[in-house]
Short mmCIF file of C-alpha atoms and ligand atoms in Angstrom, two decimals:
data_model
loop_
_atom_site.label_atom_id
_atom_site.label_comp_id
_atom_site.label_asym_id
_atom_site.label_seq_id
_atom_site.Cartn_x
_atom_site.Cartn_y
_atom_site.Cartn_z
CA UNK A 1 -7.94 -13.96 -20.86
CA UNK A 2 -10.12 -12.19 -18.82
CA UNK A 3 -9.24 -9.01 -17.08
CA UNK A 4 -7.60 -8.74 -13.71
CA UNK A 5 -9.15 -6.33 -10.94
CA UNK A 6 -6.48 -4.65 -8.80
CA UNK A 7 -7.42 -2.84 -5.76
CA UNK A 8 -4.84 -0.06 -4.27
CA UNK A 9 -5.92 1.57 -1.32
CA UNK A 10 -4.46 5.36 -0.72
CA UNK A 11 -4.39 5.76 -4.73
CA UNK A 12 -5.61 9.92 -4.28
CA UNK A 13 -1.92 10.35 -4.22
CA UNK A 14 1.14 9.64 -3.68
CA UNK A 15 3.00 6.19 -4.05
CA UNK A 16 -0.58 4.68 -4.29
CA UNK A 17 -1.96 7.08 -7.05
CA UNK A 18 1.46 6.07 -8.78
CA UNK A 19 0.60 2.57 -8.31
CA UNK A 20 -2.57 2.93 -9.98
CA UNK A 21 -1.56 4.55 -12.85
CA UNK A 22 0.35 1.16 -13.79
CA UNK A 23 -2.56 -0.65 -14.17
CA UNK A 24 -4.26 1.57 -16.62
CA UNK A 25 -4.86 -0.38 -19.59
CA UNK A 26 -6.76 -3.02 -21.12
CA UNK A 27 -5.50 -5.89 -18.86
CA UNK A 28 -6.82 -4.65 -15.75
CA UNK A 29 -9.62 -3.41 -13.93
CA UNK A 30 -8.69 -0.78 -11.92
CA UNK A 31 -10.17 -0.11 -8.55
CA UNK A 32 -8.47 2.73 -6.07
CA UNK A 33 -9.68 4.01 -2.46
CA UNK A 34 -9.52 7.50 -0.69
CA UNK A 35 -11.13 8.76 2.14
CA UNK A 36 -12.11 11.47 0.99
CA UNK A 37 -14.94 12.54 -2.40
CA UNK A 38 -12.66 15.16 -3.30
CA UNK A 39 -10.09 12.24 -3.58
CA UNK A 40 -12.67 9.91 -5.11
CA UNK A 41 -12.85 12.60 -8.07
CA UNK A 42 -9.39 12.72 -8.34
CA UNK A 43 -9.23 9.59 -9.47
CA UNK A 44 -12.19 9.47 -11.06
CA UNK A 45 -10.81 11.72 -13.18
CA UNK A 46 -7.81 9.51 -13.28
CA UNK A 47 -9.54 7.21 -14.95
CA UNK A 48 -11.68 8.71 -17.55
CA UNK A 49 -8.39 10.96 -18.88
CA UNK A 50 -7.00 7.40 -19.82
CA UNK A 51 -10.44 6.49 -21.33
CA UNK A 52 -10.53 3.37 -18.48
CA UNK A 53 -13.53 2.07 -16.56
CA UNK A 54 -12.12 1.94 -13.43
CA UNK A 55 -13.88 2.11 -10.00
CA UNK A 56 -13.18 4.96 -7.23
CA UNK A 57 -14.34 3.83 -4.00
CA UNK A 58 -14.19 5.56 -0.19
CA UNK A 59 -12.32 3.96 2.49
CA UNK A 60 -11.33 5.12 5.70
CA UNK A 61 -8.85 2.20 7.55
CA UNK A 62 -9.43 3.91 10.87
CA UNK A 63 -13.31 4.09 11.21
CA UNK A 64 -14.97 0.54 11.36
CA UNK A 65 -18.05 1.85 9.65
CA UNK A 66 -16.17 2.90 6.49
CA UNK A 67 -14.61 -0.10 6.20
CA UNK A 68 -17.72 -2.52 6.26
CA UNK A 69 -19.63 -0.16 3.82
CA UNK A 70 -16.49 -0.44 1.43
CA UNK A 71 -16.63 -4.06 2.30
CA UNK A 72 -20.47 -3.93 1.09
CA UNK A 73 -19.67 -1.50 -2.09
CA UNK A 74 -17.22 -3.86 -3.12
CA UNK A 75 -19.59 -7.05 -3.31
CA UNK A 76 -22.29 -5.36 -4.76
CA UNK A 77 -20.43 -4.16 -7.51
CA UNK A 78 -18.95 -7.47 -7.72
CA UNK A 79 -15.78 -6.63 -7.16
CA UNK A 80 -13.33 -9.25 -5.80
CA UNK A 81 -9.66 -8.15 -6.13
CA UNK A 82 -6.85 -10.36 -7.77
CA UNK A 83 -4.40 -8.34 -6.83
CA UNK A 84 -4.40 -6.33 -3.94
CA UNK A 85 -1.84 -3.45 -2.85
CA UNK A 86 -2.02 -2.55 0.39
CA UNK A 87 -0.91 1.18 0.15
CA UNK A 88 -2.45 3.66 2.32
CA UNK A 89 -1.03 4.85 4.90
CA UNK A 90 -0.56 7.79 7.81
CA UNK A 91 2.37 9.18 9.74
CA UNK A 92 1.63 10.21 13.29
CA UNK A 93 5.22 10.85 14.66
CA UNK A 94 6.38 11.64 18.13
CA UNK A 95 8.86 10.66 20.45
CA UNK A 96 7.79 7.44 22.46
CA UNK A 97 7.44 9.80 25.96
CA UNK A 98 5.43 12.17 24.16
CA UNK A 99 3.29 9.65 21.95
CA UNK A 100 -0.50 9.30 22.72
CA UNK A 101 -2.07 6.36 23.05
CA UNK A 102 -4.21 7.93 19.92
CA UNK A 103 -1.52 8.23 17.82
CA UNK A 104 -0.18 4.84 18.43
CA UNK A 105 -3.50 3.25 17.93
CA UNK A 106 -4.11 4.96 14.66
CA UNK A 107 -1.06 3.98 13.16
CA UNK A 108 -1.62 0.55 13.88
CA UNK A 109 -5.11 0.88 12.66
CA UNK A 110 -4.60 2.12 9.08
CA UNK A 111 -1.59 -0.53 8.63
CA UNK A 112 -1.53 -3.17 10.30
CA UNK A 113 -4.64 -3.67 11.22
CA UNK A 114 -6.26 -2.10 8.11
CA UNK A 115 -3.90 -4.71 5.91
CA UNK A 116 -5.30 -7.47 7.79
CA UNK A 117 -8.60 -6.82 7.39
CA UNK A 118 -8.66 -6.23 3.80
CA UNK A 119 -6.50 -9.58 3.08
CA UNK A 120 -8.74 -11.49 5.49
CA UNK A 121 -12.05 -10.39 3.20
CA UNK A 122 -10.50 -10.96 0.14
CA UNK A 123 -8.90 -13.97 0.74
CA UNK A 124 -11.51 -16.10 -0.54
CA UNK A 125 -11.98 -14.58 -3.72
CA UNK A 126 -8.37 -15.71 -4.65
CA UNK A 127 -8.74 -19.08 -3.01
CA UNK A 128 -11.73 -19.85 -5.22
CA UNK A 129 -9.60 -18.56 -8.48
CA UNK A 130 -6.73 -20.72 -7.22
CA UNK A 131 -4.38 -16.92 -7.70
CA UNK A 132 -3.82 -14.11 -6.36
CA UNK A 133 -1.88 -11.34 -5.59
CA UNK A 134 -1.09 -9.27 -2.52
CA UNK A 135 1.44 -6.61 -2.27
CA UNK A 136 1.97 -5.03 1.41
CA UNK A 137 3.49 -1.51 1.21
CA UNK A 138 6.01 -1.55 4.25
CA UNK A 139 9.01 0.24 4.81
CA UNK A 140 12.73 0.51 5.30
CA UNK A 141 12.02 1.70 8.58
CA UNK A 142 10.76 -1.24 10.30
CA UNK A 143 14.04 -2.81 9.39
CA UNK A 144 16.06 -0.02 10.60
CA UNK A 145 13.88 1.86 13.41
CA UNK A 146 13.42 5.55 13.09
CA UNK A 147 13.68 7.69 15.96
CA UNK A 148 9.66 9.11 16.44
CA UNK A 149 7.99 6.43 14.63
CA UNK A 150 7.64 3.38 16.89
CA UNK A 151 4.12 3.23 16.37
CA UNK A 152 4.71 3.21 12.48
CA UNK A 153 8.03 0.62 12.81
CA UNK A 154 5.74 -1.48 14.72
CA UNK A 155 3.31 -1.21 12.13
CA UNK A 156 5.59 -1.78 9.41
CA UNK A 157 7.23 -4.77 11.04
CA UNK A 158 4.06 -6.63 11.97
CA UNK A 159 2.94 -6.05 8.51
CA UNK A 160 6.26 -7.95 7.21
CA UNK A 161 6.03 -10.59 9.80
CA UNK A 162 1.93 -11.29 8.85
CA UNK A 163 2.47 -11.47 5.22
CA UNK A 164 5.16 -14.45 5.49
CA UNK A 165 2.51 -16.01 7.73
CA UNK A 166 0.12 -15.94 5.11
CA UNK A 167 2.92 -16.58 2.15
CA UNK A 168 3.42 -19.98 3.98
CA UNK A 169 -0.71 -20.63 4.44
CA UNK A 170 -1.94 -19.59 0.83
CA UNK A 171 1.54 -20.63 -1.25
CA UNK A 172 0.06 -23.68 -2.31
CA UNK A 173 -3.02 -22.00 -3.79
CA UNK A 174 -1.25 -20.12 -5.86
CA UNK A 175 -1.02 -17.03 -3.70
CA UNK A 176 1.47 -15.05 -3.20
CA UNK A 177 2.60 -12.53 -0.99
CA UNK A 178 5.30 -9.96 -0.57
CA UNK A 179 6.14 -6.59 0.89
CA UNK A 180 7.64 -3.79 -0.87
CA UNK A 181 9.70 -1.22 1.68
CA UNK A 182 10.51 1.93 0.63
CA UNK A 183 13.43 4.14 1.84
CA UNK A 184 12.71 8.25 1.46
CA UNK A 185 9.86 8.98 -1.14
CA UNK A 186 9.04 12.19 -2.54
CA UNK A 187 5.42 12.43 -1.63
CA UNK A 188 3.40 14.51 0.85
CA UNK A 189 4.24 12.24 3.52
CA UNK A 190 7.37 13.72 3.94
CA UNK A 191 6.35 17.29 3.35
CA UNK A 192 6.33 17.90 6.85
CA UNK A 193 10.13 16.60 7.66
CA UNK A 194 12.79 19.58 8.01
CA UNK A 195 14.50 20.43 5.01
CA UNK A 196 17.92 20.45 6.80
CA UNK A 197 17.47 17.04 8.32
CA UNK A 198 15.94 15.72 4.46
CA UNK A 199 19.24 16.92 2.83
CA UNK A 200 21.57 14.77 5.35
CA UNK A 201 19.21 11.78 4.69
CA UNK A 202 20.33 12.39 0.88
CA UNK A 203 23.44 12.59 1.72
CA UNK A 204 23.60 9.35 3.03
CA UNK A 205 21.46 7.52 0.64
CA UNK A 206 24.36 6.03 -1.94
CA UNK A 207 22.12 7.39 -5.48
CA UNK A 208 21.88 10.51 -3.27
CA UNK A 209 18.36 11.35 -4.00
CA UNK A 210 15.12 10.65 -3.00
CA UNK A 211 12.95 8.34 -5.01
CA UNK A 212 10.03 8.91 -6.98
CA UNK A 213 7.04 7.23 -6.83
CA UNK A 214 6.83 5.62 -9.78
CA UNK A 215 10.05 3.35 -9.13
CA UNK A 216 7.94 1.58 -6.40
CA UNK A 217 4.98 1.37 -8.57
CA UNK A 218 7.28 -0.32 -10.92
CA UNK A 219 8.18 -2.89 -9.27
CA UNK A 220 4.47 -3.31 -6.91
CA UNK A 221 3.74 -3.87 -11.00
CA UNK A 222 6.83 -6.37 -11.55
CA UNK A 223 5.56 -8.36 -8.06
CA UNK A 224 2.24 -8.47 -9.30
CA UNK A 225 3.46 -9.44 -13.06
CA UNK A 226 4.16 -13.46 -14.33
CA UNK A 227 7.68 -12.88 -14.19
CA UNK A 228 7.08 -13.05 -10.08
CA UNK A 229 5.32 -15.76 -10.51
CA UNK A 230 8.33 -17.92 -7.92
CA UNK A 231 8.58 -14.82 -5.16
CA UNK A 232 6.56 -15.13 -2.15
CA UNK A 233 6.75 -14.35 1.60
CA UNK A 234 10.16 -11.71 0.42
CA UNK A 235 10.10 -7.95 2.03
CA UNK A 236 12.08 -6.46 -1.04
CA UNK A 237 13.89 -3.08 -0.19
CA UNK A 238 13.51 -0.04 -2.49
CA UNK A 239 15.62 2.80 -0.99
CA UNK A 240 18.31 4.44 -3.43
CA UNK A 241 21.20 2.24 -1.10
CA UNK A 242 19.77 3.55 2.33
CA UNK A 243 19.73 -0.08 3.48
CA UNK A 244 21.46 -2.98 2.51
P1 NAP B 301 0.71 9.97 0.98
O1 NAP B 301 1.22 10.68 -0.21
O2 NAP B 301 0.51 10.73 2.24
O3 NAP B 301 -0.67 9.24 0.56
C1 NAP B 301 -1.35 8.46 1.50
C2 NAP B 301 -2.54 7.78 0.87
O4 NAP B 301 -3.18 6.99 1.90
C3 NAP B 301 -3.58 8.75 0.34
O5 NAP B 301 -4.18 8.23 -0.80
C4 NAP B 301 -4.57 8.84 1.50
O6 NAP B 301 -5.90 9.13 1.09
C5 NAP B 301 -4.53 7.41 2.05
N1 NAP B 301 -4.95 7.40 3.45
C6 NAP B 301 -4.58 8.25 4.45
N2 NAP B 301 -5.22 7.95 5.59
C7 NAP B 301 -6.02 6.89 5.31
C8 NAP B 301 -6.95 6.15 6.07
N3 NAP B 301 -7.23 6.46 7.35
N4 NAP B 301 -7.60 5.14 5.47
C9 NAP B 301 -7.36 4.83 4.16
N5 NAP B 301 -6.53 5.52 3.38
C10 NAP B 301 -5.85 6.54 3.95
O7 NAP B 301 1.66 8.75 1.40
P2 NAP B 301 2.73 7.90 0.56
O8 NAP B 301 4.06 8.45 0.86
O9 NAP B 301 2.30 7.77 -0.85
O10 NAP B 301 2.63 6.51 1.33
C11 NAP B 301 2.06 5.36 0.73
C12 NAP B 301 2.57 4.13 1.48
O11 NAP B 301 3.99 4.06 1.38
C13 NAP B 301 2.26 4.15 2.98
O12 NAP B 301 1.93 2.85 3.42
C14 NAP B 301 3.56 4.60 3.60
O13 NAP B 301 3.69 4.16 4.93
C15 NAP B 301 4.56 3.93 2.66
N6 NAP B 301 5.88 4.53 2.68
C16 NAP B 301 6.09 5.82 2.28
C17 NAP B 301 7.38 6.33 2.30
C18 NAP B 301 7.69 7.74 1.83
O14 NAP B 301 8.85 8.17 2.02
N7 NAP B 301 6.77 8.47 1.24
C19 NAP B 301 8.44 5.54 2.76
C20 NAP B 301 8.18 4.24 3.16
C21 NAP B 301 6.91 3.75 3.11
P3 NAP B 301 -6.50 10.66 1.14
O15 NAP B 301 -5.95 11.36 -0.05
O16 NAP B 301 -7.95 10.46 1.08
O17 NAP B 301 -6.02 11.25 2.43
#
């Protein structure tokens, strides 16, 4: 059987970098994005520490340019994704009064708009194979709202509302697509939130913790596995109890 290529954006670090890591081995070929060349090393390095030919490419979701030359990299090097995992992602938080119009449009940008774009391009790579992949990295908030993130709740919710829209128009190629939505993730996205205010989130979460990255990469790895083979257009929650 020949090798599947999985593209995660965001994989520098993180839930994505996580993500990646799962797919390093003989079955895959890996390909992760950052937007940075100090991130590209970083995984990179990733990659030749577990003795895998991988592919570290840059990709910035809010700069048009960046993403056509990725767009460009990724065809010459022949690189059509089975599975993709929509990962990266920003945080630009503010109450709505006080939000810029910036802010809002750069959160939309790298998610929702970013996913789109990258699903739309390689969409007819998994058409052609008859199967595919795609895993949309959401989160609990769009289900539950979070005071200072309506741009990212919007995001987050359009993102879960476009990918049963395209479950339902690609399900019968043997496509599938899902969303996984995290709760409260130890990464640096919430390195910034007040320690005070993190410790009553934990108190409420039911395994009263926060959760590691490497329990959503499990199951981005389960969705993208055989054993899913029968789940499609499903926004499956990930979030120590937070939600149910
Ligand atoms: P993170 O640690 O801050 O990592 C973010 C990743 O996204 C990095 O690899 C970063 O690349 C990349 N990225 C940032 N801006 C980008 C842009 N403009 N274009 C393309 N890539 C960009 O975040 P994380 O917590 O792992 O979040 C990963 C995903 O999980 C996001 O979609 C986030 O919304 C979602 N999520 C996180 C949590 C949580 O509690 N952590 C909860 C729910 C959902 P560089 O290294 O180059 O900056």
């Amino acid at each position: 059987m020949s090798k599947k290529k999985v593209l995660v954006t965001g994989s520098s670090r993180g839930i994505g970098n996580s993500i990646l890591e799962f797919f390093l081995n003989d079955e895959f070929i890996p390909i992760g994005t950052a937007t940075s060349s100090n991130g590209i090393e970083m995984i990179k390095k990733k990659f030749s520490d577990n003795n895998i030919s991988g592919h570290a490419l840059e990709l910035d979701l809010n700069n048009t340019n960046s993403i056509e030359n990725f767009f460009k990299n990724m065809k010459e090097e022949g690189l059509s994704p089975d599975i993709l995992v929509n990962n990266a992602g920003i945080a630009r938080d503010n109450l709505m009064l006080r939000m810029s119009e910036q802010d809002w449009a750069e959160v939309l940008n790298v998610h929702l708009t970013g996913q789109f774009k990258l699903m739309k391009n390689f969409l007819r790579g998994m058409l052609k194979n008859k199967w595919g992949r795609i895993i949309n990295i959401s989160s609990a908030a769009a289900a539950l709202g979070n005071k200072g993130q309506s741009n990212y709740v919007a995001a987050k919710a359009g993102i879960e509302a476009m990918s049963k829209t395209l479950a339902r128009e690609v399900g019968s190629k043997n496509i599938t697509v899902n969303c996984v939505a995290p709760g409260f993730i130890e990464t640096d996205m919430l390195k910034d939130l007040d320690q005070e205010y993190l410790s009553v989130v934990k108190s409420e979460i039911p395994l009263q913790r926060l959760g590691k990255p490497e329990e959503i990469a499990s199951l981005v790895k389960f969705l993208a596995s055989d054993e899913a083979n029968y789940i499609t257009g499903q926004t499956v929650h990930i979030n120590g109890g937070l939600f149910m």
